[in-house]
Amino acid sequence: MTFWILIALLTLAVALAVLIPLQRQQAVQEAHASDVEVFKAQLKEIDADLESGALDADLAEAARIEVSRRLLAAHKAAKQIKTGGSHKLRTRASSLLVVLVMPLAALALYLSYGSPDLPDDPYEQRLARMNQNQASIKEMIAQTEAHLANNPDDGRGWQVLAPIYMRSGEYTKAAKAFQQAIRTMGDLPDLKMGLAEALIFEADGKVNDVAFALLQDLEKVAPDAVKPRFYIAVALGQQGKRQQAIALWQKLIAQAEPDASWLPIANSYLADLQNEEKPTEKEKTKNVDDAQSTAAQKEPLLKNPDAETVRAASEMSATDRQQMITQMVDQLKTRLYTDGGSLAEWQRLIRSQIILDDTAEAQNALCKAIAAFKENADANKTLELLASKMGVSPSSDCKK
Amino acid sequence: MPYENSMIIELGHYALILALVVSALQSVLPVWGALKHDTRLTATAPTLAYLSFALVLLAFLALTHAYITSDFSVFNVFENSHTDKPLIYKISGVWGNHEGSILLWVLILVLFGALVAAFGKNLPAELKATTLGTQGWVSFAFLLFVVTASNPFLRLEQPPVQGQDLNPMLQDIGLAIHPPLLYIGYVGFSIVFSFASAALLLGRLDAAWARWVRPWVLASWIFLTLGIAMGSYWAYYELGWGGWWFWDPVENASFMPWLTGTALMHSALVMEKRDSLKVWTVFLAIVTFSLSLLGTFLVRSGVLTSVHAFAVDPARGIFILTILIIFICGSLALFAMRAPLLRKGGIFAPISREGALVMNNLFLTTATAAVFFGTLYPLILEAATGDKISVGAPFFNLTFAPIMVPVLIMMPFGQLLAWKRGDLWGVTQRLTGAFVLTLLSAIALGWWMGGNHIFAVIGFGFALWAIFGSLWEIWDRVQLKKVGPVRAWKRFWGLPKTVWSTALGHLGIGLTALGIVTTSVYETETVLVMKPGETRQIGEYDVTYKGNRDHEGPNYVERVAYFDLKQDNKFLHEMAPTKRVYNASGRPMSETSIVSFGFSQVYFAVGDETEDGGIVTRIYHKPLILLIWIGCLVMSLGGFIGMIDRRLRVGAPKPAQKQRKKQQQGAAA
């Protein structure tokens, strides 16, 4: 409301400021009087130049005659042109423009281009809000944990708690919570899927046998569901069943909605598998450096989002977006932890985790990266720099 | 929380839109009033000009506030800022992007309107109103562009956590200052254009007009000079190639209005003194601003990156192009209609000060034409045939440089020639001293540079001739030998400001020319791989690479390479060029390390490290290069002295009443 009052005041002030000269009787200024002043001044300058020796006497005289001629002409012109005062109708029309048309035009334009319902949202405020959310989530978790300690058979409680654990990166706890929920509520597909996912995340992206069995069960029940097949495809890739994995990815991609959020990730998995295929046919010995450089050249999984993605993201709900980001980071993590990657990719992962406020994970990733680049002095230097920035001491904080 | 629900951004957006509507009024009411001789309507002109400025300023400050607080709910801030960025680059980020820089453009446009409203007290009311009205058309066109096609206030409902950061190349103090300076110059010529259009509309164009318009020409010219110089120095130390001018279309875009602006500055003098060259002066005013618009179009439409890239997303480019065509064609049509009525002025002899100024104009416009074709030809060719050619330094050196030689030669003559009828033989005799001085110093300088380089000596000759010749007028006027030291001292200080202004302006050109000649002929470039501990001899210097160290900046990490620069076993300076990687974008940048010895510089830049621990090092020796920019500063100083000349501020005609009061007071006393 204050905003609209301010806008009204601003518009009013502008309208008034223009009305004042319109409504006031203006002194009639003699046209060409200014010219006369200029030529008079020029005459004086000629005298001054003559005195200082900048002009010779005859040149000064010639210049004087020329300027005098202009002066006379200006005088004459001044008499010919009469400046009228004002005209009632014109004044009224102009006032109407100022008072009515101007505010309406401004308002109409603003309503079509502005976002009057969006207050400022500076970084500081957003940071405070994020911390607040985090704090309240922690509180909620603590309360639910206390409740479940007393009522371990409350299946709905476990069902609520498990995804929260997932989001805060406590996958072991999440897996346990899903197991508890399944124990009390039965083999619901959602719960099984959650358990499988928790197990996969717990193992840093590796699909272990338990998870794989769960996924296969789920696929049997609902052959068209995307999520189980997505992870099955990941698992097949990890198991070295490249052809099967490729076939499944291709099928998934073919069936996908064109704007599905997981599609880029799937494409990148597929591309990775297809790329892997070629060099093994040609040459089996791979230089480590080569592998690193090709990894760096590949389209990075988690690059800084381009403007389009962010626009799309801004249209999603807050939780969807958070999920998308978490998912992207997790995918990158899975890949780096299992297959390794370039230094830039590791840095990107660590930075993303810091942004997601997942300090423990970031530290973990840093340790892994340091281990991976043990041989490379340059990379180590960069990583140590990053470590010191995060307040992590690689020697003491990174346990085997 | 302090920011809870504050609406600064939206207020800024509304102010911008209100400014658009106000500028629409500004383009109608004053001109209508002037054409109907309605004093009430003309009286609204200054108010509307002040309001436009205040409102755009409000919008600009709101956007700046969003940048400082890293408010990524503004799409423009998200695209171009980052929380880790130092404060100064958060602020300069406002104009480090398309939308923001156009907003700055408009801000300066309305600033000039407000300045004319404030300082134009000596102008006839109708001329002032029409000038501000014309300025209103330009403001309206560009504000319409900002609001509808290039709006920096578009919002994101769900702001992302972090921004995408400003292009690292632009995170530099030089580029923080360069655009505002350049824009003040560029856009300043809009007011000259408005003066010209107003004069054409009102059908009144006389010597007095030339005097009123001169301070505005000078002010714009000064800032354009400084802006171009700043941009050139930035390119020199930031890009790391050691070059200071690339004949790049972006540079040419600012250089063309400078050339015609310089011509305009001189032709306005003729118009003021002799009441002639009127049509030409008005034409130059229109051309200069048109070139400014053309420059804006070239730089802002993306047409330079590739004609085809432009064709893919042409909305903005077409908009600016439309503005360009409307203003250029409109003003030229007005010119064609009105100019025949103006053709009447003093006749003059070819050998006279005005004759020399006409020559100046001829050469400067020819030079502009050369730059114009060199800049646009590749674009037109690419659009027509798809062939991509680049017109580089060789073309410009072959066309532009020869045109400048006669300008340098004639400058001292022009200064000494009298108005109306000059005595060329007399002037030549008076310049004998300067000529002898030039000859001796050119030979001495050529010998001292250790070269038997005949072209260098000729080049030195032209530059030194401009230097000594421009100062000669002062020597000549003081008449030391004739009047003795005491009176000469008095005469020295009593010299009219215009004399100083001309002498310094021409001196600056000479200094810049000297810097250009020396650097082009005698600069050295060495590229080598250096290993830690290694010492190499580069020309007269010994360079030792000591090793490198990593260092962390606020939003980048860098590897600083340390070199010792010695001469004859004497330690001179520690050089520390760096290679940076910016965290947010991951983009690498190399920062040069430069040390000055007198007017000469030694310039270090490092590239990649080699596998065996060496580092690619580029070392330049640039003799007298600083003179290039010092010359620009001296030129601007000359312009500044010309601008503060009291004669340009002829008193406004006082209303009859006040005068009577004064007389009464005088009588009472």
PDB file of N, CA and C in Angstrom, chain A residues 163-233:
ATOM      1  N   PRO A 163      12.067 -38.399   3.892  1.00  0.00           N
ATOM      2  CA  PRO A 163      12.489 -37.471   2.841  1.00  0.00           C
ATOM      3  C   PRO A 163      13.233 -36.258   3.394  1.00  0.00           C
ATOM      4  N   ILE A 164      12.890 -35.858   4.638  1.00  0.00           N
ATOM      5  CA  ILE A 164      13.598 -34.710   5.219  1.00  0.00           C
ATOM      6  C   ILE A 164      15.059 -35.077   5.452  1.00  0.00           C
ATOM      7  N   TYR A 165      15.264 -36.310   5.973  1.00  0.00           N
ATOM      8  CA  TYR A 165      16.648 -36.792   6.115  1.00  0.00           C
ATOM      9  C   TYR A 165      17.353 -36.769   4.761  1.00  0.00           C
ATOM     10  N   MET A 166      16.637 -37.238   3.758  1.00  0.00           N
ATOM     11  CA  MET A 166      17.228 -37.264   2.409  1.00  0.00           C
ATOM     12  C   MET A 166      17.717 -35.868   2.016  1.00  0.00           C
ATOM     13  N   ARG A 167      16.845 -34.888   2.224  1.00  0.00           N
ATOM     14  CA  ARG A 167      17.172 -33.551   1.751  1.00  0.00           C
ATOM     15  C   ARG A 167      18.345 -32.964   2.525  1.00  0.00           C
ATOM     16  N   SER A 168      18.470 -33.338   3.809  1.00  0.00           N
ATOM     17  CA  SER A 168      19.596 -32.773   4.544  1.00  0.00           C
ATOM     18  C   SER A 168      20.822 -33.664   4.429  1.00  0.00           C
ATOM     19  N   GLY A 169      20.773 -34.655   3.545  1.00  0.00           N
ATOM     20  CA  GLY A 169      21.988 -35.414   3.227  1.00  0.00           C
ATOM     21  C   GLY A 169      22.297 -36.525   4.209  1.00  0.00           C
ATOM     22  N   GLU A 170      21.355 -36.825   5.140  1.00  0.00           N
ATOM     23  CA  GLU A 170      21.630 -37.917   6.082  1.00  0.00           C
ATOM     24  C   GLU A 170      21.010 -39.191   5.543  1.00  0.00           C
ATOM     25  N   TYR A 171      21.729 -39.800   4.582  1.00  0.00           N
ATOM     26  CA  TYR A 171      21.136 -40.901   3.831  1.00  0.00           C
ATOM     27  C   TYR A 171      21.002 -42.178   4.665  1.00  0.00           C
ATOM     28  N   THR A 172      21.954 -42.387   5.572  1.00  0.00           N
ATOM     29  CA  THR A 172      21.866 -43.595   6.392  1.00  0.00           C
ATOM     30  C   THR A 172      20.596 -43.555   7.226  1.00  0.00           C
ATOM     31  N   LYS A 173      20.406 -42.381   7.867  1.00  0.00           N
ATOM     32  CA  LYS A 173      19.197 -42.225   8.673  1.00  0.00           C
ATOM     33  C   LYS A 173      17.951 -42.348   7.799  1.00  0.00           C
ATOM     34  N   ALA A 174      18.040 -41.791   6.603  1.00  0.00           N
ATOM     35  CA  ALA A 174      16.887 -41.829   5.703  1.00  0.00           C
ATOM     36  C   ALA A 174      16.550 -43.282   5.358  1.00  0.00           C
ATOM     37  N   ALA A 175      17.587 -44.077   5.067  1.00  0.00           N
ATOM     38  CA  ALA A 175      17.357 -45.473   4.710  1.00  0.00           C
ATOM     39  C   ALA A 175      16.673 -46.195   5.864  1.00  0.00           C
ATOM     40  N   LYS A 176      17.161 -45.920   7.098  1.00  0.00           N
ATOM     41  CA  LYS A 176      16.560 -46.568   8.265  1.00  0.00           C
ATOM     42  C   LYS A 176      15.105 -46.164   8.413  1.00  0.00           C
ATOM     43  N   ALA A 177      14.854 -44.889   8.219  1.00  0.00           N
ATOM     44  CA  ALA A 177      13.491 -44.386   8.367  1.00  0.00           C
ATOM     45  C   ALA A 177      12.573 -45.029   7.348  1.00  0.00           C
ATOM     46  N   PHE A 178      13.047 -45.186   6.097  1.00  0.00           N
ATOM     47  CA  PHE A 178      12.227 -45.837   5.079  1.00  0.00           C
ATOM     48  C   PHE A 178      11.959 -47.284   5.464  1.00  0.00           C
ATOM     49  N   GLN A 179      13.003 -47.916   6.002  1.00  0.00           N
ATOM     50  CA  GLN A 179      12.825 -49.310   6.409  1.00  0.00           C
ATOM     51  C   GLN A 179      11.762 -49.425   7.502  1.00  0.00           C
ATOM     52  N   GLN A 180      11.831 -48.494   8.461  1.00  0.00           N
ATOM     53  CA  GLN A 180      10.836 -48.488   9.540  1.00  0.00           C
ATOM     54  C   GLN A 180       9.442 -48.294   8.968  1.00  0.00           C
ATOM     55  N   ALA A 181       9.336 -47.378   8.013  1.00  0.00           N
ATOM     56  CA  ALA A 181       8.028 -47.081   7.433  1.00  0.00           C
ATOM     57  C   ALA A 181       7.481 -48.301   6.707  1.00  0.00           C
ATOM     58  N   ILE A 182       8.387 -48.991   5.987  1.00  0.00           N
ATOM     59  CA  ILE A 182       7.955 -50.192   5.268  1.00  0.00           C
ATOM     60  C   ILE A 182       7.515 -51.266   6.253  1.00  0.00           C
ATOM     61  N   ARG A 183       8.266 -51.331   7.360  1.00  0.00           N
ATOM     62  CA  ARG A 183       7.942 -52.333   8.370  1.00  0.00           C
ATOM     63  C   ARG A 183       6.520 -52.137   8.890  1.00  0.00           C
ATOM     64  N   THR A 184       6.156 -50.893   9.152  1.00  0.00           N
ATOM     65  CA  THR A 184       4.854 -50.656   9.770  1.00  0.00           C
ATOM     66  C   THR A 184       3.737 -50.481   8.749  1.00  0.00           C
ATOM     67  N   MET A 185       4.032 -49.984   7.556  1.00  0.00           N
ATOM     68  CA  MET A 185       2.964 -49.656   6.613  1.00  0.00           C
ATOM     69  C   MET A 185       2.901 -50.602   5.427  1.00  0.00           C
ATOM     70  N   GLY A 186       3.858 -51.500   5.296  1.00  0.00           N
ATOM     71  CA  GLY A 186       3.825 -52.444   4.184  1.00  0.00           C
ATOM     72  C   GLY A 186       4.609 -51.951   2.982  1.00  0.00           C
ATOM     73  N   ASP A 187       4.639 -52.818   1.944  1.00  0.00           N
ATOM     74  CA  ASP A 187       5.488 -52.586   0.779  1.00  0.00           C
ATOM     75  C   ASP A 187       4.914 -51.551  -0.176  1.00  0.00           C
ATOM     76  N   LEU A 188       4.748 -50.320   0.247  1.00  0.00           N
ATOM     77  CA  LEU A 188       4.222 -49.306  -0.676  1.00  0.00           C
ATOM     78  C   LEU A 188       5.317 -48.931  -1.690  1.00  0.00           C
ATOM     79  N   PRO A 189       4.964 -48.787  -2.969  1.00  0.00           N
ATOM     80  CA  PRO A 189       6.000 -48.477  -3.992  1.00  0.00           C
ATOM     81  C   PRO A 189       6.792 -47.219  -3.656  1.00  0.00           C
ATOM     82  N   ASP A 190       6.098 -46.175  -3.191  1.00  0.00           N
ATOM     83  CA  ASP A 190       6.806 -44.930  -2.855  1.00  0.00           C
ATOM     84  C   ASP A 190       7.893 -45.172  -1.817  1.00  0.00           C
ATOM     85  N   LEU A 191       7.557 -45.940  -0.838  1.00  0.00           N
ATOM     86  CA  LEU A 191       8.506 -46.177   0.248  1.00  0.00           C
ATOM     87  C   LEU A 191       9.685 -46.998  -0.262  1.00  0.00           C
ATOM     88  N   LYS A 192       9.370 -47.989  -1.095  1.00  0.00           N
ATOM     89  CA  LYS A 192      10.458 -48.820  -1.625  1.00  0.00           C
ATOM     90  C   LYS A 192      11.393 -47.981  -2.497  1.00  0.00           C
ATOM     91  N   MET A 193      10.782 -47.134  -3.278  1.00  0.00           N
ATOM     92  CA  MET A 193      11.595 -46.265  -4.129  1.00  0.00           C
ATOM     93  C   MET A 193      12.479 -45.368  -3.272  1.00  0.00           C
ATOM     94  N   GLY A 194      11.872 -44.837  -2.209  1.00  0.00           N
ATOM     95  CA  GLY A 194      12.637 -43.967  -1.299  1.00  0.00           C
ATOM     96  C   GLY A 194      13.799 -44.715  -0.694  1.00  0.00           C
ATOM     97  N   LEU A 195      13.534 -45.954  -0.268  1.00  0.00           N
ATOM     98  CA  LEU A 195      14.592 -46.752   0.363  1.00  0.00           C
ATOM     99  C   LEU A 195      15.719 -46.986  -0.641  1.00  0.00           C
ATOM    100  N   ALA A 196      15.317 -47.359  -1.863  1.00  0.00           N
ATOM    101  CA  ALA A 196      16.343 -47.623  -2.871  1.00  0.00           C
ATOM    102  C   ALA A 196      17.206 -46.386  -3.089  1.00  0.00           C
ATOM    103  N   GLU A 197      16.549 -45.251  -3.213  1.00  0.00           N
ATOM    104  CA  GLU A 197      17.283 -44.007  -3.461  1.00  0.00           C
ATOM    105  C   GLU A 197      18.219 -43.683  -2.299  1.00  0.00           C
ATOM    106  N   ALA A 198      17.698 -43.866  -1.074  1.00  0.00           N
ATOM    107  CA  ALA A 198      18.516 -43.577   0.104  1.00  0.00           C
ATOM    108  C   ALA A 198      19.751 -44.472   0.101  1.00  0.00           C
ATOM    109  N   LEU A 199      19.564 -45.745  -0.261  1.00  0.00           N
ATOM    110  CA  LEU A 199      20.703 -46.672  -0.280  1.00  0.00           C
ATOM    111  C   LEU A 199      21.721 -46.242  -1.341  1.00  0.00           C
ATOM    112  N   ILE A 200      21.199 -45.820  -2.494  1.00  0.00           N
ATOM    113  CA  ILE A 200      22.111 -45.407  -3.570  1.00  0.00           C
ATOM    114  C   ILE A 200      22.911 -44.171  -3.149  1.00  0.00           C
ATOM    115  N   PHE A 201      22.206 -43.196  -2.584  1.00  0.00           N
ATOM    116  CA  PHE A 201      22.900 -41.975  -2.158  1.00  0.00           C
ATOM    117  C   PHE A 201      23.896 -42.277  -1.047  1.00  0.00           C
ATOM    118  N   GLU A 202      23.497 -43.200  -0.153  1.00  0.00           N
ATOM    119  CA  GLU A 202      24.372 -43.552   0.966  1.00  0.00           C
ATOM    120  C   GLU A 202      25.686 -44.121   0.432  1.00  0.00           C
ATOM    121  N   ALA A 203      25.570 -44.897  -0.650  1.00  0.00           N
ATOM    122  CA  ALA A 203      26.779 -45.507  -1.219  1.00  0.00           C
ATOM    123  C   ALA A 203      27.418 -44.596  -2.263  1.00  0.00           C
ATOM    124  N   ASP A 204      27.213 -43.319  -2.131  1.00  0.00           N
ATOM    125  CA  ASP A 204      27.828 -42.342  -3.041  1.00  0.00           C
ATOM    126  C   ASP A 204      27.482 -42.614  -4.493  1.00  0.00           C
ATOM    127  N   GLY A 205      26.230 -43.012  -4.734  1.00  0.00           N
ATOM    128  CA  GLY A 205      25.804 -43.170  -6.119  1.00  0.00           C
ATOM    129  C   GLY A 205      25.934 -44.575  -6.654  1.00  0.00           C
ATOM    130  N   LYS A 206      26.552 -45.422  -5.867  1.00  0.00           N
ATOM    131  CA  LYS A 206      26.701 -46.810  -6.322  1.00  0.00           C
ATOM    132  C   LYS A 206      25.395 -47.551  -6.024  1.00  0.00           C
ATOM    133  N   VAL A 207      24.868 -48.258  -7.035  1.00  0.00           N
ATOM    134  CA  VAL A 207      23.639 -49.030  -6.828  1.00  0.00           C
ATOM    135  C   VAL A 207      24.035 -50.428  -6.354  1.00  0.00           C
ATOM    136  N   ASN A 208      23.829 -50.684  -5.056  1.00  0.00           N
ATOM    137  CA  ASN A 208      24.241 -52.006  -4.545  1.00  0.00           C
ATOM    138  C   ASN A 208      23.156 -53.047  -4.812  1.00  0.00           C
ATOM    139  N   ASP A 209      23.420 -54.256  -4.415  1.00  0.00           N
ATOM    140  CA  ASP A 209      22.517 -55.360  -4.769  1.00  0.00           C
ATOM    141  C   ASP A 209      21.130 -55.166  -4.169  1.00  0.00           C
ATOM    142  N   VAL A 210      21.098 -54.736  -2.885  1.00  0.00           N
ATOM    143  CA  VAL A 210      19.803 -54.555  -2.223  1.00  0.00           C
ATOM    144  C   VAL A 210      18.968 -53.546  -3.002  1.00  0.00           C
ATOM    145  N   ALA A 211      19.609 -52.424  -3.318  1.00  0.00           N
ATOM    146  CA  ALA A 211      18.894 -51.365  -4.028  1.00  0.00           C
ATOM    147  C   ALA A 211      18.440 -51.869  -5.395  1.00  0.00           C
ATOM    148  N   PHE A 212      19.331 -52.588  -6.067  1.00  0.00           N
ATOM    149  CA  PHE A 212      19.023 -53.074  -7.407  1.00  0.00           C
ATOM    150  C   PHE A 212      17.800 -54.018  -7.369  1.00  0.00           C
ATOM    151  N   ALA A 213      17.766 -54.863  -6.338  1.00  0.00           N
ATOM    152  CA  ALA A 213      16.633 -55.783  -6.196  1.00  0.00           C
ATOM    153  C   ALA A 213      15.343 -54.990  -6.006  1.00  0.00           C
ATOM    154  N   LEU A 214      15.422 -53.973  -5.151  1.00  0.00           N
ATOM    155  CA  LEU A 214      14.247 -53.133  -4.900  1.00  0.00           C
ATOM    156  C   LEU A 214      13.763 -52.504  -6.221  1.00  0.00           C
ATOM    157  N   LEU A 215      14.721 -51.990  -6.992  1.00  0.00           N
ATOM    158  CA  LEU A 215      14.372 -51.317  -8.244  1.00  0.00           C
ATOM    159  C   LEU A 215      13.708 -52.293  -9.208  1.00  0.00           C
ATOM    160  N   GLN A 216      14.239 -53.496  -9.251  1.00  0.00           N
ATOM    161  CA  GLN A 216      13.668 -54.483 -10.165  1.00  0.00           C
ATOM    162  C   GLN A 216      12.246 -54.845  -9.750  1.00  0.00           C
ATOM    163  N   ASP A 217      12.027 -54.974  -8.421  1.00  0.00           N
ATOM    164  CA  ASP A 217      10.660 -55.215  -7.911  1.00  0.00           C
ATOM    165  C   ASP A 217       9.733 -54.113  -8.400  1.00  0.00           C
ATOM    166  N   LEU A 218      10.203 -52.893  -8.224  1.00  0.00           N
ATOM    167  CA  LEU A 218       9.365 -51.746  -8.569  1.00  0.00           C
ATOM    168  C   LEU A 218       9.038 -51.744 -10.056  1.00  0.00           C
ATOM    169  N   GLU A 219      10.014 -52.088 -10.859  1.00  0.00           N
ATOM    170  CA  GLU A 219       9.804 -52.085 -12.298  1.00  0.00           C
ATOM    171  C   GLU A 219       8.748 -53.118 -12.693  1.00  0.00           C
ATOM    172  N   LYS A 220       8.764 -54.238 -11.963  1.00  0.00           N
ATOM    173  CA  LYS A 220       7.786 -55.276 -12.270  1.00  0.00           C
ATOM    174  C   LYS A 220       6.373 -54.758 -11.991  1.00  0.00           C
ATOM    175  N   VAL A 221       6.230 -54.083 -10.849  1.00  0.00           N
ATOM    176  CA  VAL A 221       4.903 -53.590 -10.453  1.00  0.00           C
ATOM    177  C   VAL A 221       4.425 -52.513 -11.435  1.00  0.00           C
ATOM    178  N   ALA A 222       5.309 -51.571 -11.732  1.00  0.00           N
ATOM    179  CA  ALA A 222       4.919 -50.458 -12.612  1.00  0.00           C
ATOM    180  C   ALA A 222       5.946 -50.318 -13.715  1.00  0.00           C
ATOM    181  N   PRO A 223       5.791 -51.059 -14.821  1.00  0.00           N
ATOM    182  CA  PRO A 223       6.840 -51.070 -15.869  1.00  0.00           C
ATOM    183  C   PRO A 223       7.056 -49.707 -16.524  1.00  0.00           C
ATOM    184  N   ASP A 224       6.089 -48.802 -16.408  1.00  0.00           N
ATOM    185  CA  ASP A 224       6.249 -47.518 -17.090  1.00  0.00           C
ATOM    186  C   ASP A 224       6.840 -46.430 -16.200  1.00  0.00           C
ATOM    187  N   ALA A 225       6.987 -46.687 -14.912  1.00  0.00           N
ATOM    188  CA  ALA A 225       7.499 -45.642 -14.014  1.00  0.00           C
ATOM    189  C   ALA A 225       8.931 -45.263 -14.430  1.00  0.00           C
ATOM    190  N   VAL A 226       9.219 -44.016 -14.379  1.00  0.00           N
ATOM    191  CA  VAL A 226      10.515 -43.540 -14.884  1.00  0.00           C
ATOM    192  C   VAL A 226      11.633 -43.777 -13.878  1.00  0.00           C
ATOM    193  N   LYS A 227      11.353 -43.399 -12.630  1.00  0.00           N
ATOM    194  CA  LYS A 227      12.428 -43.346 -11.635  1.00  0.00           C
ATOM    195  C   LYS A 227      13.149 -44.683 -11.449  1.00  0.00           C
ATOM    196  N   PRO A 228      12.416 -45.769 -11.254  1.00  0.00           N
ATOM    197  CA  PRO A 228      13.132 -47.039 -11.063  1.00  0.00           C
ATOM    198  C   PRO A 228      13.996 -47.371 -12.262  1.00  0.00           C
ATOM    199  N   ARG A 229      13.442 -47.150 -13.457  1.00  0.00           N
ATOM    200  CA  ARG A 229      14.216 -47.502 -14.650  1.00  0.00           C
ATOM    201  C   ARG A 229      15.436 -46.611 -14.811  1.00  0.00           C
ATOM    202  N   PHE A 230      15.288 -45.348 -14.389  1.00  0.00           N
ATOM    203  CA  PHE A 230      16.416 -44.411 -14.430  1.00  0.00           C
ATOM    204  C   PHE A 230      17.593 -44.993 -13.644  1.00  0.00           C
ATOM    205  N   TYR A 231      17.285 -45.427 -12.398  1.00  0.00           N
ATOM    206  CA  TYR A 231      18.378 -45.936 -11.569  1.00  0.00           C
ATOM    207  C   TYR A 231      18.863 -47.293 -12.063  1.00  0.00           C
ATOM    208  N   ILE A 232      17.948 -48.064 -12.656  1.00  0.00           N
ATOM    209  CA  ILE A 232      18.387 -49.349 -13.209  1.00  0.00           C
ATOM    210  C   ILE A 232      19.410 -49.096 -14.322  1.00  0.00           C
ATOM    211  N   ALA A 233      19.100 -48.083 -15.123  1.00  0.00           N
ATOM    212  CA  ALA A 233      20.031 -47.749 -16.200  1.00  0.00           C
ATOM    213  C   ALA A 233      21.386 -47.344 -15.631  1.00  0.00           C
TER     214      ALA A 233
END
